[in-house]
């Protein structure tokens, strides 16, 4: 089988799973539908591993650098001789990395769900939706064309909507699905406008043509788009900011972050797939895909990316420290960690010694996939055992859930940036790049990293310690190997993923890049992380009133953080009091009285006129004879008047 066919099969296999389970699901045993979906995704993972090996070690590197490999090219919508929308698949370092991330995490979630979702009424439908989502996400990362990416971008939104609202009988799940769909649609409008601006300016929608025309100094397209300005920023800067708005919506960056915590209403394995490792990093992938244009053509837009990412990282980490629902803590943790990835890209530049942030951001995306998916699957295992999301209903579970305890601890150490776990290597690369490029972002990131270690170990101690273990508690994990095996495999990634020489494979220029780790750079971040873990242990390892006293001392700030700084309330106020009341009601009145009134009045006049003239067409011969003679008489009178 050729590489071209293998690449094509990687997204088509999950599509086959969706079609098979979605259309023929009633004829397939519920017992085997999950197995079928898992086997198909496993095959897709194997093909992704083969593709990664072929690309990185056989065909991808030429002249000392990795180059794009294009396949399945199709000229889809030609507009004129210069502009068309083409479809195709691309292999390059970041798309191949995403292939591995998406297929691996999706396979783990498929297998895990065999145990977690067992007994659900719509079990087969669940696996069909998983296949659809995986197909659309793979289509997104393999796209050669920004318009093609937009198509899959929207399909990812649809499949996410279906999965978040899987428990459609719950009003909260329906509301969460609608919220996610609507919020991201507002952001996607910006993305679409940005796409049209880039296509108009560069006369192409193909990624590599866009990069070639808009990132080479002296290019006539770059000169034209940077020469025209609005409100002090070039057309290219505005276009990329609008594109980033779409990415910020999908990646739940401030102020579009409000949908992600509510999306926890979906099944917990979905949170591990969509809201940890795949869909929510689509915005990071988008910025990385267009990085040369950001860095060369519109560095101001890249600065916006950096500051939005840094603020969101700190903002979400602060909220995570106050939440009591374990999935909400992990949701805000995800928002914060994606902020790290984006501010890493934001502090990067173009040229020798300036691209470290790009590789660091992609490295963190890669390592984060393992440990955050593991944290979510661990949370699912805990919820499966105690039937509650609230930390107050947990505690002392380390003996009754030993595998979950150990794997969760490993993931917590990884996300805290403790050596030698995976998160340490990627976070230190981010801090190193930020320290060299932007001290403000570096210190904001350092504070966010310190809070990360605190909130994740607050969660860990509240779940597994805090209370005295029940000596008679049975082992909740007994017989649940479908859930335990994926967690153990993800734990391997959380522990050893950082030892991969990531810079040898992923860089902004395609050439190998070393990510140095210097002792002077790691002392402060690691030291603060360790202090945060110690503080969490002192406060939450055993029951005491100290945490409540601290809450009381923080007063209004803690309450604001617990209420997520009232962002949802602000949006509701704007929506109901301003948009609906000041804009919606007048618009409704105009529609009802002017638009509908005009239509209805026209109908009323037509009816009245028909009543007035209907006797003319009565069907009575006597009446027609009278009309005839009346007409003749009128003509005679007119003729006499004229010639008299």
XYZ file of C-alpha atoms in Angstrom:
644
model
C 0.000 0.000 0.000
C 1.415 3.393 -1.008
C 1.849 6.242 1.448
C -0.780 8.267 -0.443
C -3.376 5.548 0.169
C -2.364 5.204 3.810
C -2.753 8.933 4.422
C -6.166 8.889 2.768
C -7.307 5.947 4.894
C -6.394 7.595 8.211
C -9.409 9.977 8.184
C -11.629 7.708 6.091
C -11.576 4.855 8.626
C -13.252 6.951 11.376
C -15.758 8.127 8.746
C -16.450 4.466 7.963
C -17.013 3.870 11.686
C -19.521 6.736 11.789
C -21.411 5.528 8.702
C -21.409 1.897 9.754
C -22.563 2.501 13.329
C -24.801 5.436 12.438
C -26.671 3.831 9.544
C -26.509 0.145 10.407
C -26.279 0.462 14.186
C -29.702 -1.098 14.791
C -28.529 -4.249 13.070
C -25.305 -4.470 15.101
C -25.218 -5.900 18.585
C -24.759 -3.218 21.210
C -22.075 -5.383 22.744
C -19.987 -5.264 19.549
C -20.601 -1.692 18.356
C -17.987 -0.301 20.740
C -15.525 -3.023 19.777
C -16.036 -2.241 16.075
C -15.446 1.470 16.659
C -12.354 0.791 18.776
C -10.828 -1.643 16.263
C -11.348 0.798 13.386
C -9.724 3.626 15.355
C -6.900 1.293 16.334
C -6.287 0.641 12.639
C -6.236 4.392 12.005
C -3.658 4.790 14.804
C -1.442 2.087 13.283
C -1.596 3.826 9.895
C -0.754 7.149 11.571
C 2.315 5.563 13.186
C 3.408 4.167 9.803
C 2.882 7.577 8.216
C 4.872 9.328 10.948
C 7.765 6.900 10.539
C 7.781 7.259 6.733
C 7.605 11.029 6.887
C 10.143 11.705 9.641
C 12.662 9.013 8.699
C 12.202 8.396 4.974
C 10.567 10.963 2.690
C 10.024 14.119 4.718
C 13.547 15.488 5.089
C 15.374 16.946 2.108
C 18.486 19.065 2.294
C 18.516 18.945 6.104
C 14.979 20.231 6.605
C 11.456 18.833 6.573
C 9.324 19.844 3.593
C 5.564 19.455 2.995
C 4.319 16.331 1.242
C 1.037 16.899 -0.620
C -1.331 14.181 -1.751
C -4.939 13.671 -2.959
C -4.975 17.087 -4.654
C -8.261 18.229 -6.220
C -9.106 21.519 -7.932
C -12.573 21.945 -6.439
C -13.912 25.476 -7.020
C -12.023 27.553 -9.611
C -13.114 31.216 -9.534
C -10.734 32.535 -12.159
C -7.272 31.812 -13.518
C -5.635 33.111 -10.321
C -7.993 32.026 -7.542
C -9.537 28.661 -6.710
C -10.360 26.487 -3.718
C -8.381 23.275 -3.836
C -8.751 20.223 -1.646
C -5.984 17.895 -0.575
C -4.017 16.353 2.264
C -0.678 17.557 3.598
C 2.035 15.906 5.620
C 4.467 18.202 7.374
C 5.909 18.120 10.905
C 2.945 19.704 12.707
C 0.238 17.834 10.778
C 1.976 14.489 11.348
C 2.335 15.285 15.049
C -1.385 16.086 15.228
C -2.191 12.839 13.407
C -0.469 10.952 16.208
C -2.127 12.995 18.954
C -5.660 12.717 17.545
C -5.557 9.025 16.638
C -3.801 7.973 19.870
C -6.069 9.884 22.251
C -9.176 8.942 20.265
C -8.230 5.259 20.374
C -7.649 5.464 24.129
C -11.045 7.130 24.581
C -12.746 4.489 22.408
C -11.293 1.672 24.488
C -11.932 3.455 27.807
C -15.562 4.016 26.828
C -16.111 0.261 26.490
C -16.183 0.211 30.267
C -17.306 3.726 31.135
C -20.316 3.865 28.804
C -21.395 0.256 29.301
C -25.155 0.064 29.777
C -25.944 3.451 28.179
C -29.111 3.497 26.071
C -27.486 5.191 23.057
C -24.227 3.278 23.258
C -23.957 2.674 19.502
C -24.855 6.293 18.713
C -22.114 7.445 21.076
C -19.494 5.487 19.139
C -20.881 6.771 15.842
C -20.462 10.351 17.095
C -16.906 9.556 18.225
C -16.094 8.360 14.714
C -17.583 11.496 13.176
C -15.613 13.766 15.473
C -12.342 11.947 14.839
C -12.888 12.115 11.075
C -13.560 15.863 11.130
C -10.589 16.570 13.402
C -8.249 14.559 11.183
C -9.641 16.352 8.133
C -8.910 19.672 9.825
C -5.255 18.935 10.583
C -4.564 17.402 7.144
C -6.088 20.286 5.152
C -3.895 21.938 2.527
C -6.238 24.871 2.101
C -7.557 27.347 4.659
C -11.078 27.125 3.215
C -10.914 23.335 3.413
C -9.832 23.727 7.034
C -12.813 26.017 7.629
C -15.202 23.351 6.317
C -13.814 20.775 8.737
C -13.611 23.469 11.428
C -17.389 23.836 11.268
C -17.930 20.062 11.090
C -15.845 19.714 14.258
C -18.236 22.205 15.852
C -21.246 20.133 14.781
C -19.811 16.857 16.095
C -18.796 18.581 19.332
C -22.371 19.847 19.667
C -23.683 16.294 19.283
C -21.285 14.898 21.882
C -21.730 17.658 24.469
C -25.497 17.264 24.169
C -25.343 13.457 24.198
C -27.503 13.341 27.340
C -30.188 15.369 25.598
C -32.792 14.558 28.247
C -30.883 16.793 30.662
C -31.734 20.490 30.186
C -28.236 21.435 31.388
C -26.624 19.297 28.655
C -28.837 20.809 25.951
C -28.043 24.321 27.202
C -24.295 23.531 27.271
C -24.349 22.188 23.708
C -26.185 25.270 22.444
C -23.849 27.572 24.353
C -20.746 25.944 22.864
C -22.209 26.050 19.366
C -23.381 29.671 19.532
C -20.274 31.129 21.186
C -17.958 29.480 18.691
C -20.155 30.657 15.798
C -19.521 34.285 16.771
C -15.788 33.603 16.778
C -15.987 31.694 13.489
C -17.515 34.735 11.805
C -14.239 36.530 12.468
C -12.352 33.536 11.107
C -14.382 33.565 7.882
C -13.860 37.298 7.334
C -10.137 36.847 7.953
C -10.020 33.992 5.415
C -11.706 36.151 2.774
C -9.282 39.009 3.458
C -6.263 36.710 3.122
C -7.647 35.182 -0.073
C -8.345 38.620 -1.546
C -4.879 39.874 -0.662
C -2.854 36.819 -1.682
C -5.086 35.528 -4.510
C -4.975 32.051 -3.001
C -6.387 29.982 -0.164
C -3.688 27.286 -0.207
C -1.637 27.401 2.993
C 1.761 27.152 1.403
C 0.933 29.657 -1.317
C -0.337 32.056 1.339
C 2.867 31.588 3.333
C 5.031 32.041 0.243
C 3.281 35.242 -0.828
C 2.766 36.844 2.590
C 5.950 35.989 4.472
C 8.704 36.824 2.006
C 9.951 40.430 2.308
C 9.602 42.189 -1.008
C 6.635 40.106 -2.161
C 4.155 42.330 -3.999
C 1.269 40.669 -2.146
C 2.913 41.327 1.234
C 3.682 44.934 0.289
C 0.070 45.497 -0.775
C -1.450 44.016 2.395
C 0.963 45.744 4.760
C 0.781 49.033 2.861
C -2.973 49.456 3.329
C -3.974 50.219 6.917
C -6.983 50.884 9.126
C -6.863 52.402 12.610
C -3.092 52.217 12.581
C -2.813 48.516 11.698
C -2.180 46.965 8.314
C -4.785 44.982 6.406
C -2.720 41.841 6.963
C -2.630 42.440 10.720
C -6.413 42.849 10.826
C -6.890 39.710 8.713
C -4.710 37.622 11.032
C -6.345 39.017 14.170
C -9.729 38.009 12.721
C -8.381 34.544 11.924
C -7.061 34.330 15.488
C -10.509 35.247 16.829
C -11.770 32.032 15.248
C -8.927 30.132 16.880
C -9.570 31.824 20.229
C -13.200 30.727 20.095
C -12.379 27.099 19.350
C -9.585 27.055 21.940
C -11.740 28.764 24.600
C -9.502 31.795 25.058
C -10.779 34.851 26.891
C -13.399 36.217 26.234
C -14.754 33.116 24.409
C -13.822 30.738 27.241
C -17.304 30.542 28.762
C -18.471 27.538 26.717
C -15.788 25.061 27.787
C -16.604 24.617 31.510
C -20.281 24.076 30.666
C -19.266 21.519 28.022
C -18.362 19.180 30.877
C -22.039 18.142 30.754
C -21.056 15.635 28.086
C -19.742 12.158 28.949
C -16.359 12.379 30.715
C -14.426 10.450 28.002
C -15.564 13.140 25.565
C -13.883 15.737 27.756
C -10.635 13.758 27.481
C -10.893 13.684 23.679
C -12.422 17.006 22.670
C -11.696 19.289 25.601
C -8.135 18.228 26.385
C -6.211 16.977 23.392
C -7.933 17.692 20.073
C -10.625 20.271 19.302
C -9.561 22.862 21.859
C -6.019 22.930 20.487
C -7.315 23.635 16.964
C -6.742 27.351 17.568
C -3.121 26.678 18.514
C -2.711 24.559 15.393
C -4.233 27.324 13.249
C -1.768 29.944 14.511
C 1.097 27.475 14.074
C -0.004 26.675 10.517
C 0.099 30.388 9.577
C 3.054 31.189 11.854
C 5.450 32.489 9.145
C 2.822 35.039 8.065
C 2.207 36.096 11.683
C 5.927 36.388 12.434
C 7.074 38.129 9.245
C 4.039 39.958 7.911
C 2.124 40.910 11.064
C 4.195 40.739 14.273
C 1.591 42.955 15.986
C -0.988 40.204 15.499
C 1.448 37.724 17.035
C 1.835 40.065 20.018
C -1.956 40.004 20.437
C -1.807 36.193 20.434
C 0.871 36.267 23.121
C -0.903 38.634 25.492
C -4.295 36.948 25.081
C -2.681 33.591 25.816
C -0.806 34.883 28.868
C -3.838 36.620 30.361
C -6.058 33.592 29.776
C -3.471 31.273 31.353
C -3.445 33.314 34.579
C -7.177 34.075 34.560
C -8.240 30.435 34.159
C -5.651 29.140 36.653
C -7.018 31.564 39.263
C -10.572 30.292 38.746
C -9.411 26.651 38.840
C -8.105 27.200 42.387
C -11.663 27.835 43.628
C -13.820 25.246 41.833
C -15.226 22.190 43.612
C -16.474 20.173 40.629
C -13.494 18.056 39.534
C -14.363 18.336 35.835
C -14.694 22.118 36.112
C -11.226 22.286 37.692
C -9.822 20.319 34.754
C -11.794 22.444 32.279
C -10.240 25.661 33.560
C -6.906 23.888 33.704
C -7.266 23.110 30.004
C -8.060 26.740 29.210
C -4.982 27.802 31.161
C -2.664 25.295 29.492
C -3.826 26.293 26.012
C -2.987 29.845 27.065
C 0.581 28.598 27.678
C 0.741 27.163 24.155
C -0.511 30.372 22.581
C 1.730 32.738 24.498
C 4.664 30.502 23.552
C 3.770 31.117 19.906
C 3.217 34.795 20.689
C 6.737 35.344 22.044
C 8.338 33.614 19.053
C 9.645 35.431 16.016
C 11.305 34.724 12.704
C 15.015 34.325 12.227
C 17.938 32.672 14.007
C 17.388 32.300 17.735
C 13.814 33.593 17.640
C 11.715 30.527 16.826
C 12.161 28.619 20.096
C 8.693 29.650 21.258
C 7.091 27.939 18.251
C 8.700 24.598 19.015
C 8.028 25.009 22.746
C 4.312 25.698 22.142
C 3.967 22.660 19.879
C 5.909 20.559 22.395
C 3.490 21.549 25.145
C 0.546 20.709 22.888
C 2.078 17.257 22.413
C 2.845 16.530 26.078
C -0.391 18.113 27.313
C -2.421 15.666 25.216
C -1.206 12.724 27.304
C -1.359 14.106 30.811
C -4.580 16.088 30.419
C -6.402 13.195 28.734
C -5.143 11.039 31.601
C -6.461 13.517 34.182
C -9.896 13.513 32.548
C -10.015 9.730 32.268
C -8.918 9.524 35.891
C -11.734 11.899 36.809
C -14.121 9.651 34.864
C -12.935 6.626 36.814
C -13.507 8.489 40.090
C -16.969 9.700 39.066
C -17.792 6.181 37.891
C -16.956 4.930 41.399
C -18.471 7.616 43.672
C -21.288 8.846 41.357
C -20.520 12.502 42.028
C -18.454 15.313 40.536
C -18.044 17.203 43.805
C -14.798 16.962 45.764
C -16.686 17.025 49.068
C -18.079 13.579 48.214
C -14.597 12.168 47.711
C -11.480 11.666 49.813
C -9.426 8.697 50.930
C -9.804 6.874 47.599
C -6.147 5.956 47.133
C -6.565 2.426 48.543
C -9.812 1.564 46.808
C -8.577 2.982 43.455
C -4.828 2.283 43.361
C -4.308 2.430 39.575
C -6.328 5.616 39.227
C -4.427 7.080 42.183
C -0.960 6.402 40.754
C -1.779 7.462 37.185
C -3.540 10.621 38.387
C -0.529 11.486 40.542
C 1.838 11.035 37.583
C -0.337 13.296 35.417
C -0.509 15.886 38.216
C 3.289 15.926 38.501
C 3.557 16.285 34.721
C 1.194 19.257 34.450
C 2.954 20.893 37.421
C 6.230 20.914 35.499
C 8.107 18.693 37.949
C 11.154 16.914 36.475
C 11.541 14.459 34.861
C 7.885 14.275 33.770
C 6.757 15.344 30.299
C 5.277 18.705 31.256
C 8.579 19.811 32.790
C 10.406 19.757 29.443
C 7.723 21.559 27.449
C 7.010 24.161 30.136
C 10.681 24.951 30.663
C 11.053 25.482 26.921
C 8.122 27.911 27.050
C 9.533 29.803 30.043
C 12.957 29.982 28.384
C 11.489 31.458 25.188
C 9.307 33.926 27.104
C 12.133 35.078 29.372
C 14.287 35.950 26.371
C 11.523 37.662 24.397
C 8.945 39.254 26.712
C 9.572 39.591 30.484
C 5.943 40.599 31.188
C 4.566 37.438 29.607
C 7.292 35.413 31.333
C 6.255 36.587 34.816
C 2.560 36.181 34.082
C 3.266 32.654 32.865
C 5.377 31.929 35.927
C 2.533 32.923 38.250
C 0.091 30.839 36.209
C 2.473 27.877 36.398
C 2.712 28.254 40.166
C -1.078 28.256 40.467
C -1.227 25.200 38.203
C 0.758 23.098 40.650
C -1.415 24.348 43.510
C -4.846 23.693 42.005
C -3.978 20.292 40.565
C -2.586 19.048 43.889
C -5.504 20.606 45.744
C -7.614 18.375 43.509
C -5.347 15.356 44.055
C -5.304 15.603 47.852
C -9.053 16.287 48.080
C -9.773 13.139 46.048
C -7.254 10.620 47.312
C -6.341 11.867 50.798
C -8.167 14.457 52.940
C -10.315 11.805 54.622
C -9.395 8.544 56.319
C -9.720 5.649 53.851
C -12.528 3.206 54.511
C -10.845 -0.006 55.649
C -13.751 -2.064 54.318
C -14.079 -0.287 50.951
C -13.987 -2.639 47.975
C -11.685 -2.122 44.993
C -13.666 0.077 42.564
C -11.305 -0.803 39.702
C -11.812 -4.564 39.827
C -12.748 -5.899 36.400
C -12.549 -2.464 34.740
C -9.519 -3.194 32.566
C -11.057 -1.436 29.564
C -10.783 1.744 31.620
C -7.468 1.015 33.343
C -5.357 0.055 30.297
C -5.839 3.386 28.425
C -4.973 5.252 31.633
C -1.755 3.256 32.048
C -0.759 3.859 28.412
C -1.400 7.589 28.754
C 0.652 7.554 31.966
C 3.607 6.302 29.923
C 3.277 9.393 27.724
C 2.925 11.658 30.772
C 6.141 10.273 32.269
C 8.394 9.717 29.252
C 6.977 12.033 26.561
C 9.402 14.811 27.446
C 12.444 12.725 26.555
C 11.564 12.788 22.857
C 14.013 15.102 21.031
C 11.060 17.173 19.901
C 13.084 19.964 18.314
C 14.658 17.473 15.915
C 11.239 16.972 14.339
C 9.170 20.122 14.917
C 10.361 23.663 14.243
C 9.120 26.798 12.518
C 11.645 26.483 9.682
C 11.665 22.699 9.267
C 15.294 22.515 10.412
C 16.267 20.745 13.656
C 16.183 23.024 16.700
C 17.653 22.234 20.094
C 15.553 23.127 23.130
C 18.195 23.815 25.787
C 17.491 23.234 29.471
C 19.701 25.391 31.677
C 19.856 24.983 35.437
C 19.626 28.721 36.004
C 16.297 28.807 34.122
C 14.659 25.844 35.837
C 15.354 26.625 39.491
C 12.652 29.290 39.887
C 9.747 27.579 38.013
C 10.423 24.172 39.550
C 10.999 25.660 42.990
C 7.714 27.555 42.893
C 5.945 24.410 41.668
C 7.315 22.366 44.556
C 6.318 25.067 47.074
C 2.794 25.059 45.615
C 2.571 21.279 46.020
C 3.750 21.552 49.614
C 1.180 24.305 50.291
C -1.596 22.146 48.795
C -0.475 19.198 50.951
C -0.512 21.298 54.130
C -3.990 22.657 53.381
C -5.777 19.649 51.890
C -4.000 16.425 52.801
C -6.032 16.265 56.012
C -9.302 17.840 57.005
C -8.931 21.191 58.772
C -10.545 24.591 58.958
C -7.488 26.405 57.591
C -8.701 26.447 53.948
C -12.023 27.969 55.031
C -10.214 30.625 57.074
C -8.150 31.541 54.014
C -11.336 31.720 51.939
C -12.881 34.062 54.504
C -9.741 36.204 54.547
C -9.749 36.561 50.755
C -13.393 37.656 50.926
C -14.706 39.279 47.761
C -11.788 38.212 45.551
C -12.392 34.529 46.323
C -16.124 34.900 45.737
C -15.461 36.595 42.408
C -13.051 33.845 41.355
C -15.506 31.155 42.452
C -18.204 32.854 40.354
C -15.739 32.950 37.438
C -15.421 36.732 37.788
C -19.062 37.067 36.752
C -18.257 36.833 33.035
C -21.338 34.669 32.378
C -23.515 37.154 34.267
C -22.049 40.037 32.268
C -22.810 38.239 29.011
C -26.353 37.466 30.175
C -26.847 41.124 31.108
C -25.578 42.281 27.714
C -27.708 39.681 25.936
C -30.971 40.165 27.825
C -30.868 43.832 28.837
C -29.079 45.359 25.858
C -29.290 43.073 22.834
C -32.786 41.701 23.485
C -34.346 44.749 25.181
C -32.767 47.694 23.359
C -32.183 46.013 20.006
C -34.318 42.897 19.884
C -37.620 44.448 20.965
C -37.478 47.430 18.541
C -36.468 45.019 15.776
C -39.362 42.717 16.680
C -41.782 45.681 16.666
C -40.490 46.813 13.259
C -40.762 43.282 11.911
C -44.259 42.779 13.312
C -45.752 46.184 12.472
C -43.826 47.404 9.438
C -42.622 44.317 7.577
C -45.486 41.987 8.516
C -47.927 44.928 8.594
C -47.049 45.900 5.027
C -47.503 42.332 3.822
C -50.764 41.928 5.712
C -52.088 45.325 4.539
C -51.299 44.396 0.951
C -53.283 41.203 1.428
C -56.202 43.087 3.005
C -56.310 45.574 0.117
C -56.243 42.717 -2.374
C -59.163 41.022 -0.598
C -61.164 44.280 -0.470
C -60.538 44.929 -4.158
C -61.584 41.384 -5.035
C -64.816 41.845 -3.100
C -65.494 45.080 -4.995
C -64.976 43.651 -8.484
C -66.113 40.053 -8.028
C -69.620 40.859 -9.388
C -68.041 41.596 -12.753
C -67.212 37.907 -13.009
C -70.483 36.566 -11.609
C -71.117 33.968 -14.343
C -74.658 35.299 -15.013
C -75.492 35.812 -18.743
C -78.020 38.587 -18.007
C -75.352 40.597 -16.160
C -72.835 40.161 -18.994
C -75.544 41.301 -21.533
C -76.225 44.415 -19.483
C -72.455 45.149 -19.240
C -72.243 44.719 -23.038
C -75.127 47.049 -23.829
C -73.868 49.473 -21.188
C -70.502 49.537 -22.921
C -72.111 50.007 -26.338
C -74.235 52.838 -24.969
C -71.133 54.476 -23.458
C -69.320 54.269 -26.800
C -72.319 55.821 -28.598
C -72.398 58.668 -26.113
C -68.672 59.282 -26.553
C -68.967 59.270 -30.366
C -71.908 61.665 -30.301
C -69.996 63.947 -27.945
C -66.985 63.944 -30.224
C -68.729 64.539 -33.568
C -71.717 66.562 -32.421
